[in-house]
GROMACS .gro file of C-alpha atoms in nm:
model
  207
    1UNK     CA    1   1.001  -0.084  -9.430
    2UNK     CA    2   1.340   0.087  -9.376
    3UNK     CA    3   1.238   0.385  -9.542
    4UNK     CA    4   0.925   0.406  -9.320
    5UNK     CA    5   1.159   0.360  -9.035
    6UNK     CA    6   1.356   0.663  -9.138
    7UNK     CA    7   1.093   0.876  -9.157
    8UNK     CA    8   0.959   0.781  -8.798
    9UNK     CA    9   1.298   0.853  -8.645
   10UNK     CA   10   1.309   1.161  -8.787
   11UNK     CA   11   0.982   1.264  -8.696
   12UNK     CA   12   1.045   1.175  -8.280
   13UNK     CA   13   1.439   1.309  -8.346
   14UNK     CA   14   1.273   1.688  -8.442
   15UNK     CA   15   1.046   1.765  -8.131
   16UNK     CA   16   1.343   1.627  -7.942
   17UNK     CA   17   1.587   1.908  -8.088
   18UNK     CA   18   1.331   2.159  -8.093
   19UNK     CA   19   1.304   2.087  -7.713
   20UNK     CA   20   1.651   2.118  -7.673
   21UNK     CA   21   1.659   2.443  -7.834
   22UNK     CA   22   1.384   2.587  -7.646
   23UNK     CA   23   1.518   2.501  -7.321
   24UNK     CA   24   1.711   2.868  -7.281
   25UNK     CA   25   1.489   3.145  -7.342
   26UNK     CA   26   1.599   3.508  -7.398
   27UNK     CA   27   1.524   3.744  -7.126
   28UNK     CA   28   1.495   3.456  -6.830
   29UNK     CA   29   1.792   3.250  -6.858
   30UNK     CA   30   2.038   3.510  -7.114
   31UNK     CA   31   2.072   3.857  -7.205
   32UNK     CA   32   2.183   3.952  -7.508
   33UNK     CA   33   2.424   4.263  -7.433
   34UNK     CA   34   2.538   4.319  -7.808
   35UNK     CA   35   2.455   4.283  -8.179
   36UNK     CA   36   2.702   4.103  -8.282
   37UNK     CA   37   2.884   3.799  -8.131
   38UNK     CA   38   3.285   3.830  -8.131
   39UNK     CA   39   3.499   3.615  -8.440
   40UNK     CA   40   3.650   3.417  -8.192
   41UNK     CA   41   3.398   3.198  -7.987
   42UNK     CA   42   3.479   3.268  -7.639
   43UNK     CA   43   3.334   3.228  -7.246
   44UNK     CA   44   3.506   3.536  -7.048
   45UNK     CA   45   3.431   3.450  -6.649
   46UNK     CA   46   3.432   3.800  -6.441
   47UNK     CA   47   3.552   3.728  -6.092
   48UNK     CA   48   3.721   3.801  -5.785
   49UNK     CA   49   3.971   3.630  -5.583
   50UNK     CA   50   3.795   3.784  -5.257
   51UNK     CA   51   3.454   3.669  -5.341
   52UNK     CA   52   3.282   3.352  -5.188
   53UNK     CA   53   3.020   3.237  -5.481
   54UNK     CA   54   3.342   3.323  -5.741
   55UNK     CA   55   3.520   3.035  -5.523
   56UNK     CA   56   3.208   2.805  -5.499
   57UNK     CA   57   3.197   2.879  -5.823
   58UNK     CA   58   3.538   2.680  -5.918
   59UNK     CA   59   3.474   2.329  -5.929
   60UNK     CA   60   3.183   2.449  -6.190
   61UNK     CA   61   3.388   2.619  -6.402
   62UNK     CA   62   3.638   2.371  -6.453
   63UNK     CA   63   3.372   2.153  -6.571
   64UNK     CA   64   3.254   2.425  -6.789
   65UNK     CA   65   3.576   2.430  -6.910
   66UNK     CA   66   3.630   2.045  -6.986
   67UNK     CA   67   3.264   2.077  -7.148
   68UNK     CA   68   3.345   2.368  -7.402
   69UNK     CA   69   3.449   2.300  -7.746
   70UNK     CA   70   3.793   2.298  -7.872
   71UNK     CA   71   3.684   2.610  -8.069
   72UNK     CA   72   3.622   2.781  -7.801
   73UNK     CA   73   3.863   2.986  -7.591
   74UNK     CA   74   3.801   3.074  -7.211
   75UNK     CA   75   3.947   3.312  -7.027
   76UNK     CA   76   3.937   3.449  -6.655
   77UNK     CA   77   3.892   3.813  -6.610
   78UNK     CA   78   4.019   3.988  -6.275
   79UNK     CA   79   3.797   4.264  -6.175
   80UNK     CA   80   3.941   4.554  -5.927
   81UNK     CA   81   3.636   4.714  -5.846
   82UNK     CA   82   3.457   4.528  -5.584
   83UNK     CA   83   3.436   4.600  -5.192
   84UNK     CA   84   3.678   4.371  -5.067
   85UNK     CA   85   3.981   4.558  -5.094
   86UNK     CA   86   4.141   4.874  -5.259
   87UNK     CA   87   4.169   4.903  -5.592
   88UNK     CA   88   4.544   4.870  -5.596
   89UNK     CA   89   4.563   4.528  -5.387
   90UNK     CA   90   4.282   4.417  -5.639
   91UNK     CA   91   4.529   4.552  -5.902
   92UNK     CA   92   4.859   4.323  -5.745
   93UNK     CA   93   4.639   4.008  -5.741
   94UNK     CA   94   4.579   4.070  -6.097
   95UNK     CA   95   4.912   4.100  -6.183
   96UNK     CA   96   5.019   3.789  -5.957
   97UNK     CA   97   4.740   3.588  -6.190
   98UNK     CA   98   4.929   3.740  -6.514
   99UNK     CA   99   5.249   3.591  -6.338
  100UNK     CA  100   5.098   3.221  -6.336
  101UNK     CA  101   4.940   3.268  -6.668
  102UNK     CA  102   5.270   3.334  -6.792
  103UNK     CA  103   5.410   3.049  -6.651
  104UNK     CA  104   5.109   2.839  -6.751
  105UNK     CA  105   5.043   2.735  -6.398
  106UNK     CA  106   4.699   2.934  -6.363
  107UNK     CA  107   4.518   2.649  -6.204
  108UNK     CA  108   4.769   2.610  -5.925
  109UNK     CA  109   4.886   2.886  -5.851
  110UNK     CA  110   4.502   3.073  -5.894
  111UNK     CA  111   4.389   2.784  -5.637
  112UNK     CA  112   4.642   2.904  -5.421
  113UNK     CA  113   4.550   3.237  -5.392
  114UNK     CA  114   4.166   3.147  -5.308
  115UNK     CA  115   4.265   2.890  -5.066
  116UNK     CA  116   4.470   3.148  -4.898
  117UNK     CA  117   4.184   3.346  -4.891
  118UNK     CA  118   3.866   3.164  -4.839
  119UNK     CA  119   4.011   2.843  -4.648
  120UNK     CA  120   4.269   2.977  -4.516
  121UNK     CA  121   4.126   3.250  -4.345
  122UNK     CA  122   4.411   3.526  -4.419
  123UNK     CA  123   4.419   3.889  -4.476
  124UNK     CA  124   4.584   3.956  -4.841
  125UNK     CA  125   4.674   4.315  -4.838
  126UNK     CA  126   4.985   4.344  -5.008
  127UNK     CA  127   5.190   4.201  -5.343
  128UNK     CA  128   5.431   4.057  -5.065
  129UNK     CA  129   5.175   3.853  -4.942
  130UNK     CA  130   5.061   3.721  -5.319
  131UNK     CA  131   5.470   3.680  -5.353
  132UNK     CA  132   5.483   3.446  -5.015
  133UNK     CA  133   5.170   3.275  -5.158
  134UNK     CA  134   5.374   3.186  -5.524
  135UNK     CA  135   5.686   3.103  -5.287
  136UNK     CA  136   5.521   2.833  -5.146
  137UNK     CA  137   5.363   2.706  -5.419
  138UNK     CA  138   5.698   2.674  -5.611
  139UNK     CA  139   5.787   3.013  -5.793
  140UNK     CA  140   6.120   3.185  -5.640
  141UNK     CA  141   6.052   3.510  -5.488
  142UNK     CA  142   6.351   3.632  -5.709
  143UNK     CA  143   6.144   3.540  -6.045
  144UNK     CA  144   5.823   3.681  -5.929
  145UNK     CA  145   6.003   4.031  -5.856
  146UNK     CA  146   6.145   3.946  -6.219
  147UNK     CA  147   5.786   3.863  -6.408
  148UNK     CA  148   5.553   4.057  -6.198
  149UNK     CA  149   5.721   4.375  -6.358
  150UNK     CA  150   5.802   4.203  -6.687
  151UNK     CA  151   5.659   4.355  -7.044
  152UNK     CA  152   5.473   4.035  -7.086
  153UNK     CA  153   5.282   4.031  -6.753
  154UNK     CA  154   5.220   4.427  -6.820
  155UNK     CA  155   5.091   4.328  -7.133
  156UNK     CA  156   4.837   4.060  -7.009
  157UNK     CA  157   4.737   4.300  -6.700
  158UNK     CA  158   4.640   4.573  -6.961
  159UNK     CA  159   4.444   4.314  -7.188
  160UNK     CA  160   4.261   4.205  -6.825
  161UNK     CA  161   4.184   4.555  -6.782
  162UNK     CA  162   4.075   4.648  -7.117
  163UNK     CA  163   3.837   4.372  -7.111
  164UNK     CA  164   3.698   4.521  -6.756
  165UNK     CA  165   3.657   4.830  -6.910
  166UNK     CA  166   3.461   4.658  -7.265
  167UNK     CA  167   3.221   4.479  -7.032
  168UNK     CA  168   3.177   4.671  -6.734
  169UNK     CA  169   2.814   4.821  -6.763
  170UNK     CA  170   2.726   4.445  -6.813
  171UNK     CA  171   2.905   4.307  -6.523
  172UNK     CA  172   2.703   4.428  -6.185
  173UNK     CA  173   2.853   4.124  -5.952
  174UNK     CA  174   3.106   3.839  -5.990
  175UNK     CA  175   3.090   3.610  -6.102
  176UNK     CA  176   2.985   3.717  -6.430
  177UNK     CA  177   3.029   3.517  -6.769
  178UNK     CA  178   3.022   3.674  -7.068
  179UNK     CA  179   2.987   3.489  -7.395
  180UNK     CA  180   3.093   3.526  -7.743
  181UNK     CA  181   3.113   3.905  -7.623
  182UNK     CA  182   2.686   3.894  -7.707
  183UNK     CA  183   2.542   3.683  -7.410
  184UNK     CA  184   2.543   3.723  -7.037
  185UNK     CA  185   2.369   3.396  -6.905
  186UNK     CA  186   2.108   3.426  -6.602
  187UNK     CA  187   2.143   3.173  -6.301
  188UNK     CA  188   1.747   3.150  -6.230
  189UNK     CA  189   1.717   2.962  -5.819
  190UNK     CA  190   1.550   2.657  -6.003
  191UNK     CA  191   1.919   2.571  -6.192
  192UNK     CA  192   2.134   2.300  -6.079
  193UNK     CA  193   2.495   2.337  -6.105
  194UNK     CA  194   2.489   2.129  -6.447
  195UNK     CA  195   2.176   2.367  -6.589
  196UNK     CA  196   2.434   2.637  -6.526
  197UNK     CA  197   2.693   2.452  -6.726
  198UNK     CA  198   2.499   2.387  -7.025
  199UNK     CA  199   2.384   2.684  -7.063
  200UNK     CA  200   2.761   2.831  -7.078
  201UNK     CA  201   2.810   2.579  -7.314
  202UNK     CA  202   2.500   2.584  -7.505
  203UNK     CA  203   2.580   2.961  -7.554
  204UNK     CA  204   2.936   2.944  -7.651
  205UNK     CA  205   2.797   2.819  -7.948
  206UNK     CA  206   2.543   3.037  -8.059
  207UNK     CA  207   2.585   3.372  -8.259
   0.00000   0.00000   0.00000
C-alpha cells in the first residue's frame, strides 16, 4: 500500500514541476543575450537614480533581493546615459553610490538620493548637492571629499562602468536586469509585481 502511495505522489508531484518549469518561456518572458551564463550566479539591476519606474521599482527589488539564494550575488548598476541629466552629473551620482557602497550603507544612503529626487521634488545637478544629500543622512562632508576621490571608490566606479559598457547593446531602458550575464527577463502587462520576482529568481538559477 505504501509503495502504491509512492508511486501516486510521484506521478501528481511531476506534472506539477513540469508546470512550474514551463511557466517562463523563452522569447516572451526572457531573452537569452549570451551563450554562456557567468561562474558566479548573479542578478545585475540597470538603473537610474532620475528614473520613475527604477524608483517604483524599489520596494520590488528588495524583495527580489530577500528572495535570491545565498549563492547568488546582486548588484546595482548606475547607468550615465539616459536623458535626465548630463553625462557627468550621471557620472557624480555614480560615484556618490560607490561612496555608500564603501561604507556599506547602500540602502540608506541610495534611498536618500531617490527620495531627494522623486519625493522630494529637487533639482540634483551637482556632486555638492549628492554631498548635502550624504550630510544629512550622516556622512561628514569632510569624508565624502575624502572617499569620493579615494582609489577604492575609483575602483568600484570603473567596475560600474565596465559593466555598462559589457551590457549596453542589451540594456535599451532602466530598469534593466540582467542575469547570470545570459538572461534579460521580459515584464509582459499581464505580470504582477510577484510574477516579476520569480522570474528574477527563477532565472538566477538557471544556466
Amino acid at each position: 500500500m505504501k509503495k502504491l502511495f509512492s508511486i501516486l505522489a510521484v506521478a501528481l508531484f511531476l506534472p506539477l514541476q513540469a508546470c512550474a518549469v514551463e511557466q517562463w518561456q523563452e522569447g516572451t518572458h526572457y531573452e537569452v543575450i549570451n551563450d554562456q551564463a557567468t561562474e558566479e550566479k548573479q542578478v545585475l539591476e540597470f538603473f537610474s537614480f532620475w528614473c520613475p519606474h527604477c524608483y517604483n521599482f524599489e520596494p520590488l527589488v528588495e524583495q527580489v533581493k530577500s528572495q535570491l539564494g545565498e549563492d547568488v550575488k546582486f548588484n546595482k548598476v548606475h547607468v550615465n546615459f539616459m536623458g535626465f541629466a548630463d553625462k557627468e552629473t550621471q557620472d557624480a551620482a555614480t560615484r556618490a553610490m560607490m561612496v555608500g557602497r564603501a561604507l556599506k550603507k547602500s540602502d540608506k544612503l541610495n534611498k536618500a538620493v531617490f527620495e531627494y529626487i522623486h519625493k522630494q521634488r529637487s533639482p540634483l545637478t551637482s556632486m555638492d548637492d549628492l554631498k548635502n544629500i550624504f550630510a544629512i543622512n550622516g556622512v561628514e562632508k569632510a569624508e565624502f571629499d575624502k572617499m569620493v576621490k579615494s582609489f577604492g571608490v575609483n575602483s568600484l566606479f570603473s567596475k560600474n562602468n565596465k559593466l555598462i559598457a559589457q551590457y549596453r547593446q542589451h540594456v535599451r531602458s532602466v530598469p534593466t536586469f540582467i542575469v547570470n550575464g545570459k538572461f534579460r527577463p521580459t515584464f509582459t502587462r499581464d505580470m504582477t509585481p510577484d510574477d516579476m520576482i520569480d522570474l528574477i529568481v527563477w532565472l538566477s538559477q538557471q544556466k
